C-alpha atoms as one frame of an Amber mdcrd trajectory, in Angstrom:
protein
 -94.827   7.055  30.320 -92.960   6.096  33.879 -93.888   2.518  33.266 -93.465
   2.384  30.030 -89.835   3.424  30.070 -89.546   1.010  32.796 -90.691  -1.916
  30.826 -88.816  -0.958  27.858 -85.379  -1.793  30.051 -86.624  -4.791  31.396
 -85.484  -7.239  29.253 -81.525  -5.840  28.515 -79.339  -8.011  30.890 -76.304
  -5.071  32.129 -74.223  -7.732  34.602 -71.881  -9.867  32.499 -71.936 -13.400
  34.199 -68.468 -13.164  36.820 -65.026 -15.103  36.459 -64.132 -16.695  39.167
 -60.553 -17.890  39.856 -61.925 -21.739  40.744 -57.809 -22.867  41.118 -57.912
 -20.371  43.520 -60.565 -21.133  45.308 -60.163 -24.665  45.834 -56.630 -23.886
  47.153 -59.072 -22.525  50.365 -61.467 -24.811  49.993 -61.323 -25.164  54.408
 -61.581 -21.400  54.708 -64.963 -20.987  52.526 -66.621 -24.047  54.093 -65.676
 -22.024  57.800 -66.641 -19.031  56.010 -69.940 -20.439  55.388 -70.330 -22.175
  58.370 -69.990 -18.978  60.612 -72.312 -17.244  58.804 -75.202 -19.929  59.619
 -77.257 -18.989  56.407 -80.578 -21.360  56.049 -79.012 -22.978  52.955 -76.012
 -23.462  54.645 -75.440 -27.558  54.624 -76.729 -27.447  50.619 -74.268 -24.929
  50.120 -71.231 -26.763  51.779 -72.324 -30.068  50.114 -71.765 -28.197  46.511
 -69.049 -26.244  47.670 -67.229 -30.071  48.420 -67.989 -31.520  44.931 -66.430
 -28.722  43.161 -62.997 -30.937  42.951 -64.481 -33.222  41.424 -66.366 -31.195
  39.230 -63.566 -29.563  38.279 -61.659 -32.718  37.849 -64.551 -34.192  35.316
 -63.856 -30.831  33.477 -60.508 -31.851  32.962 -61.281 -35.047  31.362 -63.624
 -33.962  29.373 -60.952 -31.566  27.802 -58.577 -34.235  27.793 -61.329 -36.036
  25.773 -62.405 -33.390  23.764 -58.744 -32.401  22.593 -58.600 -36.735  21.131
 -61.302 -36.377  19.885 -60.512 -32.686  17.861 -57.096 -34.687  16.723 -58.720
 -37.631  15.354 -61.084 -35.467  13.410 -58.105 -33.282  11.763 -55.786 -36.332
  10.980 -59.348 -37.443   9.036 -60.232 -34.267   7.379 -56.436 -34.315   6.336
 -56.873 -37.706   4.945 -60.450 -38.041   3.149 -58.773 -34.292   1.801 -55.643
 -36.182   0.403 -57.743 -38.841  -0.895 -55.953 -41.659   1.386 -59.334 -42.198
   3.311 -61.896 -42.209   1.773 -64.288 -44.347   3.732 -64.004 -41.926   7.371
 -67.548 -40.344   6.559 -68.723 -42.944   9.565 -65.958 -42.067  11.808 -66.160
 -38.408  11.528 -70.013 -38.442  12.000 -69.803 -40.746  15.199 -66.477 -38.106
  16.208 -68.718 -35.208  15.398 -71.280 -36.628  17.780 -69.173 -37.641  20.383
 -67.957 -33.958  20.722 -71.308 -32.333  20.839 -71.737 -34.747  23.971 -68.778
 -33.864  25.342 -69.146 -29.899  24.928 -72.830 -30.076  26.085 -71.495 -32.049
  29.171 -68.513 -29.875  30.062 -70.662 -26.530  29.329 -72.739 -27.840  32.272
 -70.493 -28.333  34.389 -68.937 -25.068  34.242 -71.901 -23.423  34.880 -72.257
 -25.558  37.482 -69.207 -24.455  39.297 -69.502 -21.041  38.565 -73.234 -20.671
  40.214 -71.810 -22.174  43.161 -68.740 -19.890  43.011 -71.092 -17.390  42.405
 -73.205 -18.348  46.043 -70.307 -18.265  48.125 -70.054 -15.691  50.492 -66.800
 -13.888  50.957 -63.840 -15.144  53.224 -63.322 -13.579  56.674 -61.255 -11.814
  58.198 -58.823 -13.653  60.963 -60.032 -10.432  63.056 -64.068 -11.342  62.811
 -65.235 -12.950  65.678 -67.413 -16.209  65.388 -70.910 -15.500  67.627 -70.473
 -12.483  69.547 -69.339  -8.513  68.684 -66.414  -7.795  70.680 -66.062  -4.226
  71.398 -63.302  -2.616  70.299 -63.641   1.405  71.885 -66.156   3.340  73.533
 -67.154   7.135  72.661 -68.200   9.239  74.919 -68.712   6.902  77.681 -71.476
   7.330  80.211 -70.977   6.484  84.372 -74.073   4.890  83.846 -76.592   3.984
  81.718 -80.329   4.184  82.966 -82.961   4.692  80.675 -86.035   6.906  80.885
 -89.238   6.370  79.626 -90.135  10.258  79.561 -87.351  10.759  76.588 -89.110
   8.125  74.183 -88.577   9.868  70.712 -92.178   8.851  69.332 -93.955  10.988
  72.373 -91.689  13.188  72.570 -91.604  14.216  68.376 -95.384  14.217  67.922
 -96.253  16.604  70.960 -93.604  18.967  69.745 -94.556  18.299  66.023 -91.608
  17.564  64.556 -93.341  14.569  63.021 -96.527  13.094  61.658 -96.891   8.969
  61.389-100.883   9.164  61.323-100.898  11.287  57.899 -98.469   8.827  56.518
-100.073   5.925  57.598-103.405   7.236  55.667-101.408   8.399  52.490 -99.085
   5.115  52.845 -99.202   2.326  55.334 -97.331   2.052  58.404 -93.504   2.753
  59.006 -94.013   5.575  56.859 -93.611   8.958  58.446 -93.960  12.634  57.546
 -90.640  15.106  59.096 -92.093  18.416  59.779 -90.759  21.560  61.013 -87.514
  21.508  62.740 -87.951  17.665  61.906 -87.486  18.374  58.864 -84.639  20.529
  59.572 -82.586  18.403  61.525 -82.243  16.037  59.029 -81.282  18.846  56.485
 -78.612  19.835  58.979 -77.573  15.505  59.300 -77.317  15.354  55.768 -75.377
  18.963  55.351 -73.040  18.444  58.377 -71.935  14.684  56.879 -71.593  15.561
  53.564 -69.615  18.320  54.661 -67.477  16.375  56.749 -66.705  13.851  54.112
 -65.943  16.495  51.482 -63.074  17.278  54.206 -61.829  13.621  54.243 -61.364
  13.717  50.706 -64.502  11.991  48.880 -66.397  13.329  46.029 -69.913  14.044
  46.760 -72.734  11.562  44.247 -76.432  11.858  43.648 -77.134   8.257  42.562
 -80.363   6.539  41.191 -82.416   4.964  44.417 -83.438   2.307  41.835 -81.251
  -0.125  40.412 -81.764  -3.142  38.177 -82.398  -6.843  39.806 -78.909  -8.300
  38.648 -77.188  -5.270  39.685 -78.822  -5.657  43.351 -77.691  -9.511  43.595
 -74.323  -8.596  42.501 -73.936  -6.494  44.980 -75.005  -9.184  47.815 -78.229
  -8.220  48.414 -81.065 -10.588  47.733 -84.937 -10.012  47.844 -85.514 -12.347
  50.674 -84.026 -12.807  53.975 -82.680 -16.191  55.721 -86.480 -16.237  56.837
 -87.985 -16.231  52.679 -89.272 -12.541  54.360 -89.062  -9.861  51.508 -86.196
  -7.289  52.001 -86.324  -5.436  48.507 -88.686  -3.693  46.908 -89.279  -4.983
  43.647 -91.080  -2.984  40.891 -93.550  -5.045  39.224 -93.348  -5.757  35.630
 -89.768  -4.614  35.583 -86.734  -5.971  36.430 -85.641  -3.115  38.693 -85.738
  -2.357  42.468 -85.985  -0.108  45.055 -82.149   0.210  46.633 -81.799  -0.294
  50.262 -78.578   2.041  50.304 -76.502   4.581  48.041 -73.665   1.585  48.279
 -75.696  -0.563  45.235 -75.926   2.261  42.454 -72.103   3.900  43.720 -70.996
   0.353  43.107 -72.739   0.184  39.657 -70.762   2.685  38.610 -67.801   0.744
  38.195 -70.718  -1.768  36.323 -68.048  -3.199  33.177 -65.176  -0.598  33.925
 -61.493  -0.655  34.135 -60.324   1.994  36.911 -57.900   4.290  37.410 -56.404
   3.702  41.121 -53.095   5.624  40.893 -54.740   6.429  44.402 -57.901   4.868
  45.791 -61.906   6.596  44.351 -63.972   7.961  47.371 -67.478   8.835  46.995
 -70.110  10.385  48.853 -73.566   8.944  47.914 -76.976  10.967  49.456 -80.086
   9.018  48.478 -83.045   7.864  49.809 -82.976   4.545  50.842 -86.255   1.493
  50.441 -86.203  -1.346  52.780 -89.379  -3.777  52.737 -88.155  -4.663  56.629
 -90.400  -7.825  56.413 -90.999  -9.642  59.660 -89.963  -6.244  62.207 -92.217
  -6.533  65.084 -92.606  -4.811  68.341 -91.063  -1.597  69.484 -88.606  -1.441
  66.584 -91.502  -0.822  64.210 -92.857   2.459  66.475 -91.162   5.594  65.981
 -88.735   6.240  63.733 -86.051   3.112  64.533 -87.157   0.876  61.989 -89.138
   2.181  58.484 -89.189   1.696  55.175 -87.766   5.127  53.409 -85.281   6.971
  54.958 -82.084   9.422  53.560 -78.778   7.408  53.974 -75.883   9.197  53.648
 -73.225   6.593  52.346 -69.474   6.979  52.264 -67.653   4.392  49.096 -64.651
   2.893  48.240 -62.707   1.198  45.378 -58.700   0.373  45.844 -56.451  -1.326
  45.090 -56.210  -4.795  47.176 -53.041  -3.695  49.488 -55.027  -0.737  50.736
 -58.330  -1.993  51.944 -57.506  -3.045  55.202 -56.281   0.608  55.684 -59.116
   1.909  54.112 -61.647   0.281  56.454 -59.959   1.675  59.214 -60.017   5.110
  58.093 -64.131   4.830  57.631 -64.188   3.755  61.240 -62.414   6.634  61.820
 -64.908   9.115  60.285 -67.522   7.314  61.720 -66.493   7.792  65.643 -65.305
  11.376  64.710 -68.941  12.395  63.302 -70.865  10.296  66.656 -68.397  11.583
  69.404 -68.543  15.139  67.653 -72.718  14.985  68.039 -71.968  14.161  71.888
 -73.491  10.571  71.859 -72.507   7.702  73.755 -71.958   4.759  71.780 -69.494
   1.551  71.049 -68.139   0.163  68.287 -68.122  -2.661  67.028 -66.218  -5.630
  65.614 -68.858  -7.982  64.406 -69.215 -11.552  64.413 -69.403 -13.832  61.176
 -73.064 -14.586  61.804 -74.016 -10.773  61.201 -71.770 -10.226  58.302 -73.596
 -10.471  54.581 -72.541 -12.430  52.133 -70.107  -9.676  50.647 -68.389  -8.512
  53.917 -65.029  -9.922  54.722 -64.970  -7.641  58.076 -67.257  -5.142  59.460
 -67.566  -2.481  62.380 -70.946  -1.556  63.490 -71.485   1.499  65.789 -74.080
   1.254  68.364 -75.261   4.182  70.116 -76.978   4.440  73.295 -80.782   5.788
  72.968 -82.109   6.909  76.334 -85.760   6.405  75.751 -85.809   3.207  74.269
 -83.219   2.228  76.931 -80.659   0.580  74.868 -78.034   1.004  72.031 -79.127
   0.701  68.818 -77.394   0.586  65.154 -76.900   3.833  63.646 -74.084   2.833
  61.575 -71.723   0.025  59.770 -68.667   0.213  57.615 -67.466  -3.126  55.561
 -64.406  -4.337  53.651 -66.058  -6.484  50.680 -62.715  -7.357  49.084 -63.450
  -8.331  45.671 -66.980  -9.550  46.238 -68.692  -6.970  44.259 -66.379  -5.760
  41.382 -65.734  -9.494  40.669 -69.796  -9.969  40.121 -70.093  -6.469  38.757
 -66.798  -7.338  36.301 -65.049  -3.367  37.698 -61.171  -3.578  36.838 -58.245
  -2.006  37.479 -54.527  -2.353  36.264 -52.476  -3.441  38.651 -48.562  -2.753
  39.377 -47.460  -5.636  37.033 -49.805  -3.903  34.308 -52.406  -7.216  34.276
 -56.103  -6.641  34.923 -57.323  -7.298  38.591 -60.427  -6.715  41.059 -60.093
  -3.779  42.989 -61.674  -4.000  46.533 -64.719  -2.261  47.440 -65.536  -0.884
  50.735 -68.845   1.171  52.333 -69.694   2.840  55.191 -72.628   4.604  56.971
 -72.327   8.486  57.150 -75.359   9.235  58.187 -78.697   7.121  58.171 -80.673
  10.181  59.125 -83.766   8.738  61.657 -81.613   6.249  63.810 -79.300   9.461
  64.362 -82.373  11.827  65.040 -83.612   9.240  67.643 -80.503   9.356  69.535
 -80.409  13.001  69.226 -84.170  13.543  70.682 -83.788  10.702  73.251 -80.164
  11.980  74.742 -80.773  15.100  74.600 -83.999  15.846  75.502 -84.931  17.372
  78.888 -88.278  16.568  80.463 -88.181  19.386  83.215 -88.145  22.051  80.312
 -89.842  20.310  77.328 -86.749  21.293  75.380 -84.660  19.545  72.546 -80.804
  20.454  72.978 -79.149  20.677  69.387 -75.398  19.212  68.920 -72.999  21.965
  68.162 -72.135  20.487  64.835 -75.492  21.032  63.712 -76.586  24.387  65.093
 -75.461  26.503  62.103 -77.563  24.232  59.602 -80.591  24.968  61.874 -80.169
  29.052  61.762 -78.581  29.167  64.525 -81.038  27.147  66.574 -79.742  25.605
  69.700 -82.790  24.391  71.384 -86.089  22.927  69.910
């Protein structure tokens, strides 16, 4: 029945094809070739090269409307004639006219869809903020006099001798990078989930429990593709369908703006939990052991739409619920401002927090908030009505509340104490744990 259903949607097509302001665009023509060129994608050169005949693309449109509209004037002083009897020998002409415009229409409908799949490639502008090759850090929390890293506190060791996980069960029931939370495994990420959801229920956004599969068009639109720069897979795709697995909560909570107009008297907050499906082709070494890097995971995602004037402000304020939730935990970390050539094709800025993991003896990712401008409600045609009372793009904007096994593996490998074999539990998450303050 499951598959059946699933083929049965296949073939409906949900994502009208975009509008793109191409005027508009060609007014900034320098700032998407930069904005491109930053970014270093593989496809990068091919990509500039169309991006530079779009003038003239556009320009050939132009003539060919010029042309077309002769052509459409002839044909009506004809019409008007052979009707009036004054011309009675125009058959010829109006065939060859007839003719003629097919060619042109055929030509010009080309071309249009020419420019708009290249409109449709771009990535989004940047920021003036973003920095070109290198994150430039822009706080600390919780700052450490030094950081020295210790073997002994290793989350993968430490986990399965206390079983909190299992990776061998999983491994036998589903390949690798699969894992099994057990116990007060389990719990902890009950009380991660509970304590963010909370927490963003107190800043105001409206808690969602969207679909963690999403159809193919509806992925794309929102920036993410099925391969990486590398041609490695990064979604899963369900065969003999035209759905996939989503790799966060921020696909289907933008889908539901999918062919909407908005109210944004003030700007829509959500609060996605979902489990999350990332294919993580071509991770190797340590990243792949433990819990770092896998394939399912719960993500707890924080979403935005508003109106354009706001965003900025917007991704501020989900920086600021980010480093609220990490300093309140008690872990050391920095954030982020990060460079073009880590930013997706949707972001226009992004802050990444990176917090410091004892065991594996560096900082790692365990969080990322993004202003996509009109990126994604342009390709997923979401509206709003703006002060002059004319249809617009709202922004969209995302951010990591909680991607549940990065945060338990700076929790285990911070705050675990080899001289008593004991897990300390943050504050924050005690009373989601019974009560628990050591595991």
């Amino acid at each position: 029945m499951f598959r059946r259903m699933l083929h049965t949607g296949a073939p409906l097509r949900a994502v009208r094809k975009p509008q793109f302001n191409v005027k508009a665009m060609l007014a900034r023509l320098p700032d998407y070739v930069g904005s491109v060129q930053a970014r270093e994608p593989v496809d990068g050169e091919q990509l500039i090269s169309r991006l530079q005949e779009l003038p003239e693309r556009q320009k050939e449109v132009a003539q060919i409307d010029g042309e077309v509209r002769v052509v459409q004037s002839r044909r009506k002083v004809l019409e008007a004639e052979m009707a009036a009897g004054m011309h009675r020998a125009a058959g010829a002409e109006l065939k060859m006219l007839k003719q003629k415009y097919q060619a042109l229409a055929t030509r010009a409908k080309a071309l249009r869809e020419e420019i708009r799949a290249t409109c449709e490639d771009l990535p989004n502008l940047l920021d003036q903020s973003t920095p070109h090759s290198e994150p430039e850090i822009v706080e600390w929390l919780n700052p450490l006099p030094e950081y020295r890293a210790d073997a002994r506190c290793e989350h993968h060791d430490v986990m399965v001798r206390k079983k909190l996980v299992d990776f061998q069960a999983a491994a036998e029931v589903t390949g690798s990078s699969w894992y099994y939370l057990i116990n007060e495994g389990a719990m902890l990420e009950h009380a991660l989930v509970s304590y963010a959801t909370r927490k963003a229920r107190q800043w105001g956004f409206s808690l969602c429990m969207p679909p963690s599969i999403a159809r193919s068009e509806v992925i794309a639109a929102c920036g993410f593709r099925p391969r990486d720069q590398n041609d490695e897979q990064q979604i899963y795709a369900i065969e003999g369908s035209n759905l996939g697995l989503t790799a966060t909560a921020e696909i289907p909570l933008a889908g539901l703006g999918l062919n909407r107009t908005l109210d944004l008297a003030s700007p829509r907050a959500l609060c996605g939990v979902s489990r999350s499906y990332r294919a993580e082709a071509g991770a190797r070494g340590r990243d792949t052991k433990g819990l770092y890097r896998v394939h399912e995971f719960t993500k707890v995602e924080l979403f935005y739409w508003a109106k354009p004037a706001d965003s900025a402000a917007l991704l501020e304020k989900l920086r600021a619920f980010q480093t609220e939730l990490i300093s309140e935990l008690g872990l050391s970390a920095k954030v982020l401002n990060m460079p073009a050539n880590d930013l997706g094709a949707p972001a226009f800025k992004k802050y990444d927090i990176e917090v410091w993991m004892r065991g594996r003896g560096s900082f790692g990712e365990v969080s990322s908030a993004s202003n996509c401008t009109d990126f994604q409600s342009r390709r997923l045609s979401t509206r709003f009505v703006n002060d002059a009372g004319d249809l617009d793009y709202p922004h969209t904007l995302n951010g990591t509340a909680m991607a549940v096994p990065r945060v338990i593996v700076a929790i285990v490998e911070n705050f675990y104490d080899p001289e008593t074999d004991r897990i300390r539990i943050p504050d924050p998450l005690q009373p989601y744990m019974d009560g628990m303050q050591y595991i």
